[in-house]
PDB file of C-alpha atoms in Angstrom:
ATOM      1  CA  MET A   1       2.023 -15.258  25.014  1.00 80.00           C
ATOM      2  CA  LEU A   2       4.130 -13.158  22.273  1.00 81.00           C
ATOM      3  CA  PHE A   3       2.968 -12.575  18.770  1.00 80.00           C
ATOM      4  CA  SER A   4       5.368 -11.520  15.958  1.00 75.00           C
ATOM      5  CA  ALA A   5       5.030 -11.527  12.221  1.00 68.00           C
ATOM      6  CA  THR A   6       8.632 -12.224  11.655  1.00 70.00           C
ATOM      7  CA  MET A   7      11.130 -13.694  14.466  1.00 76.00           C
ATOM      8  CA  PRO A   8      14.444 -11.739  14.050  1.00 76.00           C
ATOM      9  CA  GLU A   9      17.269 -11.983  16.602  1.00 83.00           C
ATOM     10  CA  PRO A  10      16.051  -9.088  18.837  1.00 83.00           C
ATOM     11  CA  ILE A  11      12.421 -10.648  19.026  1.00 82.00           C
ATOM     12  CA  VAL A  12      13.855 -14.064  19.663  1.00 84.00           C
ATOM     13  CA  MET A  13      15.890 -12.360  22.661  1.00 87.00           C
ATOM     14  CA  LEU A  14      12.923 -10.731  24.012  1.00 86.00           C
ATOM     15  CA  ALA A  15      11.061 -13.910  24.351  1.00 86.00           C
ATOM     16  CA  ARG A  16      13.566 -15.636  26.173  1.00 86.00           C
ATOM     17  CA  ARG A  17      13.748 -12.916  28.444  1.00 89.00           C
ATOM     18  CA  PHE A  18      10.247 -12.511  29.279  1.00 89.00           C
ATOM     19  CA  LEU A  19       8.843 -15.990  28.984  1.00 87.00           C
ATOM     20  CA  ARG A  20       9.652 -19.301  30.803  1.00 88.00           C
ATOM     21  CA  HIS A  21      10.233 -22.520  28.908  1.00 86.00           C
ATOM     22  CA  PRO A  22       8.427 -20.961  25.543  1.00 84.00           C
ATOM     23  CA  VAL A  23       7.326 -23.067  22.599  1.00 85.00           C
ATOM     24  CA  SER A  24       7.780 -21.346  19.140  1.00 83.00           C
ATOM     25  CA  ILE A  25       4.696 -22.105  16.824  1.00 84.00           C
ATOM     26  CA  HIS A  26       5.783 -20.777  13.324  1.00 78.00           C
ATOM     27  CA  ALA A  27       2.693 -20.434  10.562  1.00 74.00           C
ATOM     28  CA  GLY A  28       4.121 -19.524   7.336  1.00 63.00           C
ATOM     29  CA  HIS A  29       3.586 -20.828   3.694  1.00 54.00           C
ATOM     30  CA  THR A  30       5.782 -22.682   1.150  1.00 54.00           C
ATOM     31  CA  ALA A  31       6.426 -22.808  -2.380  1.00 48.00           C
ATOM     32  CA  GLU A  32       4.367 -25.966  -2.442  1.00 53.00           C
ATOM     33  CA  THR A  33       1.092 -23.793  -1.099  1.00 55.00           C
ATOM     34  CA  GLY A  34       1.646 -20.756  -3.210  1.00 60.00           C
ATOM     35  CA  PRO A  35      -1.046 -18.161  -3.288  1.00 66.00           C
ATOM     36  CA  SER A  36      -4.690 -18.812  -3.154  1.00 71.00           C
ATOM     37  CA  PRO A  37      -6.129 -20.475  -6.267  1.00 79.00           C
ATOM     38  CA  GLN A  38      -9.130 -18.287  -5.797  1.00 86.00           C
ATOM     39  CA  THR A  39      -6.909 -15.347  -7.174  1.00 93.00           C
ATOM     40  CA  LYS A  40      -6.884 -14.639 -10.961  1.00 95.00           C
ATOM     41  CA  GLN A  41      -2.978 -13.873 -11.631  1.00 96.00           C
ATOM     42  CA  LEU A  42      -2.360 -11.622 -14.603  1.00 97.00           C
ATOM     43  CA  ALA A  43       1.232 -10.297 -15.590  1.00 98.00           C
ATOM     44  CA  TYR A  44       2.444  -7.395 -17.963  1.00 98.00           C
ATOM     45  CA  ARG A  45       5.098  -6.183 -19.646  1.00 97.00           C
ATOM     46  CA  THR A  46       4.928  -2.274 -19.279  1.00 97.00           C
ATOM     47  CA  HIS A  47       7.173   0.783 -19.583  1.00 96.00           C
ATOM     48  CA  SER A  48       7.796   2.614 -16.366  1.00 95.00           C
ATOM     49  CA  MET A  49       6.344   5.906 -17.977  1.00 96.00           C
ATOM     50  CA  ASN A  50       2.900   4.045 -18.910  1.00 98.00           C
ATOM     51  CA  LYS A  51       2.444   2.410 -15.616  1.00 98.00           C
ATOM     52  CA  ALA A  52       0.194   5.352 -13.908  1.00 97.00           C
ATOM     53  CA  GLU A  53      -1.920   5.191 -17.081  1.00 98.00           C
ATOM     54  CA  VAL A  54      -2.326   1.425 -17.040  1.00 98.00           C
ATOM     55  CA  VAL A  55      -3.157   1.480 -13.205  1.00 98.00           C
ATOM     56  CA  ALA A  56      -5.792   4.508 -13.735  1.00 98.00           C
ATOM     57  CA  ARG A  57      -7.607   1.947 -16.245  1.00 98.00           C
ATOM     58  CA  VAL A  58      -7.295  -0.789 -13.740  1.00 98.00           C
ATOM     59  CA  LEU A  59      -8.993   1.073 -10.775  1.00 98.00           C
ATOM     60  CA  GLN A  60     -12.019   1.565 -13.026  1.00 98.00           C
ATOM     61  CA  ALA A  61     -12.597  -2.294 -13.767  1.00 97.00           C
ATOM     62  CA  ARG A  62     -16.028  -3.494 -12.938  1.00 96.00           C
ATOM     63  CA  GLU A  63     -16.747  -5.140  -9.777  1.00 94.00           C
ATOM     64  CA  ARG A  64     -13.350  -3.692  -8.447  1.00 96.00           C
ATOM     65  CA  GLY A  65     -13.598  -2.956  -4.506  1.00 95.00           C
ATOM     66  CA  LEU A  66     -10.547  -2.095  -2.398  1.00 96.00           C
ATOM     67  CA  THR A  67      -7.167  -2.047  -4.259  1.00 97.00           C
ATOM     68  CA  MET A  68      -3.763  -2.494  -2.948  1.00 96.00           C
ATOM     69  CA  ILE A  69      -0.796  -1.067  -4.743  1.00 97.00           C
ATOM     70  CA  PHE A  70       2.571  -2.442  -3.950  1.00 97.00           C
ATOM     71  CA  THR A  71       5.669  -0.004  -4.756  1.00 97.00           C
ATOM     72  CA  ARG A  72       9.506  -0.823  -4.554  1.00 95.00           C
ATOM     73  CA  THR A  73      10.274   2.631  -2.480  1.00 95.00           C
ATOM     74  CA  LYS A  74       8.713   5.194  -0.135  1.00 95.00           C
ATOM     75  CA  ARG A  75       9.449   7.947  -2.780  1.00 96.00           C
ATOM     76  CA  ALA A  76       7.149   5.756  -5.512  1.00 97.00           C
ATOM     77  CA  ALA A  77       4.307   5.123  -3.018  1.00 96.00           C
ATOM     78  CA  ASP A  78       4.110   9.036  -2.685  1.00 96.00           C
ATOM     79  CA  ARG A  79       4.332   9.761  -6.314  1.00 97.00           C
ATOM     80  CA  LEU A  80       1.879   7.225  -7.389  1.00 98.00           C
ATOM     81  CA  ALA A  81      -0.285   8.408  -4.492  1.00 97.00           C
ATOM     82  CA  GLU A  82      -0.268  12.043  -5.826  1.00 97.00           C
ATOM     83  CA  ASP A  83      -0.809  10.966  -9.375  1.00 98.00           C
ATOM     84  CA  LEU A  84      -3.959   9.073  -8.587  1.00 98.00           C
ATOM     85  CA  ASP A  85      -5.480  11.782  -6.140  1.00 97.00           C
ATOM     86  CA  PHE A  86      -4.853  14.220  -9.023  1.00 97.00           C
ATOM     87  CA  ARG A  87      -6.752  12.015 -11.362  1.00 98.00           C
ATOM     88  CA  GLY A  88      -9.863  11.457  -8.998  1.00 97.00           C
ATOM     89  CA  PHE A  89      -9.487   8.664  -7.090  1.00 98.00           C
ATOM     90  CA  ALA A  90      -9.500   8.049  -3.405  1.00 98.00           C
ATOM     91  CA  VAL A  91      -6.054   7.182  -2.475  1.00 98.00           C
ATOM     92  CA  ALA A  92      -3.571   7.295   0.416  1.00 97.00           C
ATOM     93  CA  ALA A  93      -0.071   6.035   0.606  1.00 96.00           C
ATOM     94  CA  VAL A  94       1.057   3.923   3.656  1.00 94.00           C
ATOM     95  CA  HIS A  95       5.477   3.587   4.141  1.00 92.00           C
ATOM     96  CA  GLY A  96       7.701   3.709   6.855  1.00 88.00           C
ATOM     97  CA  ASP A  97       8.480   7.696   6.390  1.00 91.00           C
ATOM     98  CA  LEU A  98       4.900   8.541   7.960  1.00 91.00           C
ATOM     99  CA  GLY A  99       4.345   8.526  11.399  1.00 90.00           C
ATOM    100  CA  GLN A 100       1.935   6.219  13.372  1.00 88.00           C
ATOM    101  CA  GLY A 101      -0.447   8.578  13.497  1.00 91.00           C
ATOM    102  CA  ALA A 102      -0.698   8.827   9.772  1.00 92.00           C
ATOM    103  CA  ARG A 103      -0.430   5.308   9.184  1.00 91.00           C
ATOM    104  CA  GLU A 104      -3.241   4.571  11.321  1.00 91.00           C
ATOM    105  CA  ARG A 105      -5.618   7.350   9.870  1.00 94.00           C
ATOM    106  CA  ALA A 106      -5.171   5.865   6.328  1.00 94.00           C
ATOM    107  CA  LEU A 107      -5.778   2.272   7.310  1.00 92.00           C
ATOM    108  CA  ARG A 108      -8.718   3.312   8.987  1.00 94.00           C
ATOM    109  CA  ALA A 109     -10.014   5.350   6.147  1.00 95.00           C
ATOM    110  CA  PHE A 110      -9.113   2.177   3.599  1.00 95.00           C
ATOM    111  CA  ARG A 111     -11.057  -0.325   6.253  1.00 93.00           C
ATOM    112  CA  VAL A 112     -14.298   1.650   6.394  1.00 94.00           C
ATOM    113  CA  GLY A 113     -14.244   2.578   2.874  1.00 94.00           C
ATOM    114  CA  LYS A 114     -13.659   6.381   2.961  1.00 96.00           C
ATOM    115  CA  ILE A 115     -10.670   5.582   0.464  1.00 97.00           C
ATOM    116  CA  ASP A 116     -10.656   2.456  -1.851  1.00 97.00           C
ATOM    117  CA  THR A 117      -7.183   2.412  -3.021  1.00 97.00           C
ATOM    118  CA  LEU A 118      -4.144   2.142  -0.721  1.00 97.00           C
ATOM    119  CA  VAL A 119      -0.450   2.527  -2.170  1.00 97.00           C
ATOM    120  CA  ALA A 120       2.101   0.820   0.334  1.00 95.00           C
ATOM    121  CA  THR A 121       5.662  -0.321   0.385  1.00 93.00           C
ATOM    122  CA  ASP A 122       6.252  -4.083   1.571  1.00 87.00           C
ATOM    123  CA  VAL A 123       7.513  -3.029   5.077  1.00 76.00           C
ATOM    124  CA  ALA A 124       4.353  -1.069   5.849  1.00 67.00           C
ATOM    125  CA  ALA A 125       2.158  -3.883   4.487  1.00 65.00           C
ATOM    126  CA  ARG A 126       3.509  -6.587   6.652  1.00 68.00           C
ATOM    127  CA  GLY A 127       0.858  -8.096   8.814  1.00 69.00           C
ATOM    128  CA  LEU A 128      -1.952  -6.264   7.201  1.00 77.00           C
ATOM    129  CA  ASP A 129      -5.447  -8.059   7.156  1.00 75.00           C
ATOM    130  CA  VAL A 130      -8.148  -5.990   5.639  1.00 85.00           C
ATOM    131  CA  THR A 131     -11.458  -7.855   4.432  1.00 87.00           C
ATOM    132  CA  GLY A 132     -12.773  -6.723   1.112  1.00 90.00           C
ATOM    133  CA  VAL A 133      -9.747  -6.328  -0.932  1.00 94.00           C
ATOM    134  CA  THR A 134     -10.685  -7.429  -4.408  1.00 96.00           C
ATOM    135  CA  HIS A 135      -7.346  -6.154  -6.663  1.00 96.00           C
ATOM    136  CA  VAL A 136      -3.804  -6.240  -5.890  1.00 96.00           C
ATOM    137  CA  ILE A 137      -1.397  -4.375  -8.469  1.00 97.00           C
ATOM    138  CA  ASN A 138       2.276  -4.852  -8.195  1.00 97.00           C
ATOM    139  CA  TYR A 139       3.524  -1.764  -9.531  1.00 98.00           C
ATOM    140  CA  ASP A 140       7.251  -2.686  -9.268  1.00 97.00           C
ATOM    141  CA  CYS A 141       8.112  -6.328  -9.842  1.00 96.00           C
ATOM    142  CA  PRO A 142       8.496  -8.044  -6.555  1.00 95.00           C
ATOM    143  CA  GLU A 143      12.107  -9.162  -5.475  1.00 93.00           C
ATOM    144  CA  ASP A 144      11.301 -12.670  -5.039  1.00 91.00           C
ATOM    145  CA  GLN A 145       8.681 -15.734  -5.053  1.00 90.00           C
ATOM    146  CA  ASP A 146       8.302 -14.875  -1.052  1.00 88.00           C
ATOM    147  CA  THR A 147       7.200 -11.362  -1.514  1.00 90.00           C
ATOM    148  CA  TYR A 148       5.219 -11.971  -4.374  1.00 93.00           C
ATOM    149  CA  THR A 149       3.027 -14.236  -2.530  1.00 90.00           C
ATOM    150  CA  HIS A 150       3.020 -12.063   0.535  1.00 88.00           C
ATOM    151  CA  ARG A 151       1.510  -9.379  -1.890  1.00 92.00           C
ATOM    152  CA  ILE A 152      -1.385 -10.623  -3.594  1.00 92.00           C
ATOM    153  CA  GLY A 153      -2.075 -12.778  -0.695  1.00 88.00           C
ATOM    154  CA  ARG A 154      -3.807  -9.810   0.432  1.00 89.00           C
ATOM    155  CA  THR A 155      -6.711 -10.628  -1.783  1.00 90.00           C
ATOM    156  CA  GLY A 156      -8.510 -13.894  -2.369  1.00 85.00           C
ATOM    157  CA  ARG A 157      -8.853 -14.400   1.357  1.00 80.00           C
ATOM    158  CA  ALA A 158     -11.341 -16.758   3.349  1.00 78.00           C
ATOM    159  CA  GLY A 159     -13.065 -18.375   0.296  1.00 80.00           C
ATOM    160  CA  ALA A 160     -13.415 -15.089  -1.786  1.00 86.00           C
ATOM    161  CA  THR A 161     -11.995 -14.149  -5.359  1.00 91.00           C
ATOM    162  CA  GLY A 162      -9.416 -11.817  -6.305  1.00 94.00           C
ATOM    163  CA  VAL A 163      -7.319 -10.455  -9.062  1.00 96.00           C
ATOM    164  CA  ALA A 164      -3.574  -9.867  -9.006  1.00 97.00           C
ATOM    165  CA  VAL A 165      -1.898  -7.976 -11.575  1.00 98.00           C
ATOM    166  CA  THR A 166       2.035  -7.088 -11.690  1.00 98.00           C
ATOM    167  CA  PHE A 167       3.900  -5.257 -13.813  1.00 98.00           C
ATOM    168  CA  VAL A 168       7.096  -6.246 -15.335  1.00 98.00           C
ATOM    169  CA  ASP A 169       9.477  -3.834 -16.323  1.00 96.00           C
ATOM    170  CA  TRP A 170      12.385  -4.885 -18.825  1.00 95.00           C
ATOM    171  CA  ASP A 171      14.798  -4.679 -16.285  1.00 95.00           C
ATOM    172  CA  ASP A 172      12.676  -7.292 -13.960  1.00 96.00           C
ATOM    173  CA  MET A 173      12.619  -9.949 -16.478  1.00 97.00           C
ATOM    174  CA  PRO A 174      15.565 -11.992 -15.021  1.00 96.00           C
ATOM    175  CA  ARG A 175      13.997 -11.618 -11.895  1.00 96.00           C
ATOM    176  CA  TRP A 176       9.933 -12.487 -12.775  1.00 97.00           C
ATOM    177  CA  VAL A 177      11.126 -15.737 -14.664  1.00 97.00           C
ATOM    178  CA  ILE A 178      12.672 -17.295 -11.616  1.00 96.00           C
ATOM    179  CA  ILE A 179       9.524 -15.902  -9.875  1.00 96.00           C
ATOM    180  CA  ASP A 180       7.360 -17.732 -12.402  1.00 96.00           C
ATOM    181  CA  LYS A 181       9.235 -20.845 -12.579  1.00 95.00           C
ATOM    182  CA  THR A 182       9.522 -21.317  -8.640  1.00 93.00           C
ATOM    183  CA  LEU A 183       5.611 -20.805  -8.341  1.00 93.00           C
ATOM    184  CA  GLY A 184       4.444 -22.636 -11.510  1.00 92.00           C
ATOM    185  CA  LEU A 185       2.783 -19.553 -13.038  1.00 93.00           C
ATOM    186  CA  ASP A 186       3.460 -20.508 -16.611  1.00 94.00           C
ATOM    187  CA  ASN A 187       3.961 -16.808 -17.795  1.00 95.00           C
ATOM    188  CA  PRO A 188       7.514 -16.698 -18.297  1.00 96.00           C
ATOM    189  CA  SER A 189       7.179 -13.818 -20.909  1.00 96.00           C
ATOM    190  CA  PRO A 190       4.142 -11.418 -20.214  1.00 97.00           C
ATOM    191  CA  PRO A 191       3.043  -9.541 -23.133  1.00 97.00           C
ATOM    192  CA  GLU A 192       4.212  -6.094 -23.731  1.00 97.00           C
ATOM    193  CA  THR A 193       1.153  -3.844 -22.669  1.00 98.00           C
ATOM    194  CA  TYR A 194       0.307  -0.357 -22.539  1.00 98.00           C
ATOM    195  CA  HIS A 195      -2.901   1.461 -21.455  1.00 97.00           C
ATOM    196  CA  THR A 196      -4.309   1.241 -25.156  1.00 97.00           C
ATOM    197  CA  SER A 197      -3.776  -2.688 -25.062  1.00 98.00           C
ATOM    198  CA  PRO A 198      -7.134  -4.680 -26.034  1.00 98.00           C
ATOM    199  CA  TRP A 199      -6.098  -7.487 -23.943  1.00 98.00           C
ATOM    200  CA  LEU A 200      -6.116  -5.152 -20.863  1.00 98.00           C
ATOM    201  CA  TYR A 201      -9.656  -4.265 -21.033  1.00 98.00           C
ATOM    202  CA  GLU A 202     -10.801  -8.018 -21.824  1.00 98.00           C
ATOM    203  CA  ASP A 203      -8.410  -9.622 -18.864  1.00 97.00           C
ATOM    204  CA  LEU A 204      -9.819  -6.856 -16.258  1.00 98.00           C
ATOM    205  CA  ASP A 205     -13.268  -6.288 -17.545  1.00 97.00           C
ATOM    206  CA  ILE A 206     -12.547  -2.665 -18.153  1.00 98.00           C
ATOM    207  CA  PRO A 207     -14.985  -0.412 -20.013  1.00 97.00           C
ATOM    208  CA  THR A 208     -13.204   0.625 -23.123  1.00 96.00           C
ATOM    209  CA  ASP A 209     -14.886   4.235 -23.160  1.00 96.00           C
ATOM    210  CA  ILE A 210     -12.875   5.309 -20.261  1.00 97.00           C
ATOM    211  CA  THR A 211      -9.783   7.459 -19.662  1.00 96.00           C
ATOM    212  CA  GLY A 212      -7.240   7.944 -17.195  1.00 97.00           C
ATOM    213  CA  THR A 213      -9.316  10.231 -14.875  1.00 97.00           C
ATOM    214  CA  LEU A 214     -11.954   9.012 -12.752  1.00 97.00           C
ATOM    215  CA  PRO A 215     -15.499  10.965 -13.753  1.00 96.00           C
ATOM    216  CA  THR A 216     -16.599  13.130 -11.301  1.00 96.00           C
ATOM    217  CA  ALA A 217     -20.046  11.120 -10.980  1.00 96.00           C
ATOM    218  CA  SER A 218     -18.020   8.372  -9.801  1.00 95.00           C
ATOM    219  CA  ARG A 219     -16.168  10.211  -6.953  1.00 96.00           C
ATOM    220  CA  THR A 220     -18.628   9.069  -4.519  1.00 95.00           C
ATOM    221  CA  ARG A 221     -15.776   8.140  -1.410  1.00 96.00           C
ATOM    222  CA  ALA A 222     -15.283  10.380   1.307  1.00 94.00           C
ATOM    223  CA  GLY A 223     -11.416  10.664   0.935  1.00 95.00           C
ATOM    224  CA  LEU A 224      -8.525  10.462   3.275  1.00 95.00           C
ATOM    225  CA  ALA A 225      -9.324  14.197   4.378  1.00 93.00           C
ATOM    226  CA  ALA A 226     -12.507  12.879   5.965  1.00 92.00           C
ATOM    227  CA  GLU A 227     -10.442  10.658   8.513  1.00 91.00           C
ATOM    228  CA  ILE A 228      -9.395  12.247  11.553  1.00 88.00           C
ATOM    229  CA  GLU A 229      -5.674  11.871  12.451  1.00 80.00           C
ATOM    230  CA  GLU A 230      -4.465  11.029  16.198  1.00 73.00           C
ATOM    231  CA  ASP A 231      -1.033  12.190  17.476  1.00 66.00           C
ATOM    232  CA  LEU A 232      -0.132   8.823  18.912  1.00 60.00           C
ATOM    233  CA  GLY A 233       2.532  10.684  20.450  1.00 60.00           C
ATOM    234  CA  GLY A 234       0.524  12.356  23.056  1.00 52.00           C
ATOM    235  CA  GLY A 235      -0.423  15.453  21.255  1.00 49.00           C
ATOM    236  CA  ARG A 236      -3.267  16.962  20.163  1.00 49.00           C
ATOM    237  CA  ARG A 237      -5.991  15.241  17.829  1.00 52.00           C
ATOM    238  CA  ARG A 238      -5.933  16.222  14.301  1.00 52.00           C
ATOM    239  CA  GLY A 239      -9.079  17.050  12.510  1.00 52.00           C
ATOM    240  CA  PRO A 240      -9.771  16.538   8.794  1.00 50.00           C
ATOM    241  CA  GLY A 241      -6.806  17.697   6.323  1.00 50.00           C
ATOM    242  CA  GLY A 242      -4.404  16.968   9.412  1.00 50.00           C
ATOM    243  CA  ARG A 243      -4.860  20.613  11.186  1.00 50.00           C
ATOM    244  CA  PRO A 244      -4.573  20.224  15.030  1.00 50.00           C
ATOM    245  CA  GLU A 245      -7.853  21.143  16.640  1.00 50.00           C
ATOM    246  CA  ARG A 246      -8.033  24.207  18.636  1.00 48.00           C
ATOM    247  CA  PRO A 247      -8.106  24.078  22.516  1.00 45.00           C
ATOM    248  CA  ALA A 248     -11.382  24.977  24.326  1.00 45.00           C
ATOM    249  CA  ARG A 249     -11.772  28.504  25.146  1.00 45.00           C
ATOM    250  CA  GLY A 250     -10.175  29.490  28.507  1.00 45.00           C
ATOM    251  CA  ARG A 251      -7.707  26.804  28.397  1.00 43.00           C
ATOM    252  CA  SER A 252      -3.944  26.874  27.338  1.00 42.00           C
ATOM    253  CA  SER A 253      -2.550  24.065  25.398  1.00 42.00           C
ATOM    254  CA  SER A 254       0.996  24.612  27.042  1.00 42.00           C
ATOM    255  CA  PRO A 255       2.071  26.739  30.391  1.00 46.00           C
ATOM    256  CA  ALA A 256       2.566  30.069  29.919  1.00 45.00           C
ATOM    257  CA  PRO A 257       6.368  31.140  29.409  1.00 45.00           C
ATOM    258  CA  ARG A 258       8.065  32.007  32.687  1.00 45.00           C
ATOM    259  CA  GLY A 259       9.856  34.901  31.010  1.00 45.00           C
ATOM    260  CA  ARG A 260      11.883  35.814  27.911  1.00 44.00           C
ATOM    261  CA  ARG A 261      15.754  36.868  27.854  1.00 43.00           C
ATOM    262  CA  GLY A 262      16.375  39.001  25.182  1.00 45.00           C
ATOM    263  CA  GLY A 263      17.591  42.871  23.966  1.00 43.00           C
ATOM    264  CA  SER A 264      15.790  45.664  23.313  1.00 40.00           C
ATOM    265  CA  ASP A 265      13.970  44.253  19.902  1.00 43.00           C
ATOM    266  CA  GLY A 266      11.659  41.714  22.329  1.00 40.00           C
ATOM    267  CA  LEU A 267      13.296  38.593  20.583  1.00 41.00           C
ATOM    268  CA  ALA A 268      14.078  35.771  23.146  1.00 42.00           C
ATOM    269  CA  ASP A 269      17.743  34.496  22.811  1.00 42.00           C
ATOM    270  CA  GLU A 270      17.752  30.659  21.520  1.00 40.00           C
ATOM    271  CA  THR A 271      19.498  28.268  24.116  1.00 36.00           C
TER     272      THR A 271
END
């Protein structure tokens, strides 16, 4: 049997090459099924310069568990993760530019609770199944209704409740109107919202006395640095902080050089 999240032409050709008389079974969703009814869906019209401040408040909502934040680009994912880390949140980014070992490290830390916030792009988040995700934040408005449904489907799973928050910039309004109409969300004009808007705190049960920085007393998670990164390319294991572990004494991590060619300065010639 062959399992694939999607079935592009190369995967179909692979199946035909190795399987004998295969039968294709597709499990998907349609616009009629839509997101889980257990998921509370909220949308706010936000300014790009204020999104990080709003996110910092949402991440301090009462009863918040694991949270996934979706961005449109890899650069935006890295930038937001760095911002949230500076504010004291246990966060990591996952996108296509990271190596397999770094992605697996972030996902392991997320699953076991060493971090509680994962910033990801759509490509990196395909096929993820993590239990305990209570909140999903669309930092950038999804491209279409299928992307929207896939993103917020990370929460509200297996009968659990969830919260999905979508930020809609002014330039995203035409796209959002189509998503809203197709899925019947009945929210074609999200309210203009900033980190000081009172309804933000009411909708998400956020304490009104918080700031954009997580208090030191609330920083209880170990963080990404506590998770060991494995070099899946066959190299050495990496310890906390991503530093390669030292080989044991008496052993060499690489064969001794057979000799160097060079001049009187002792520098080897490059070949």
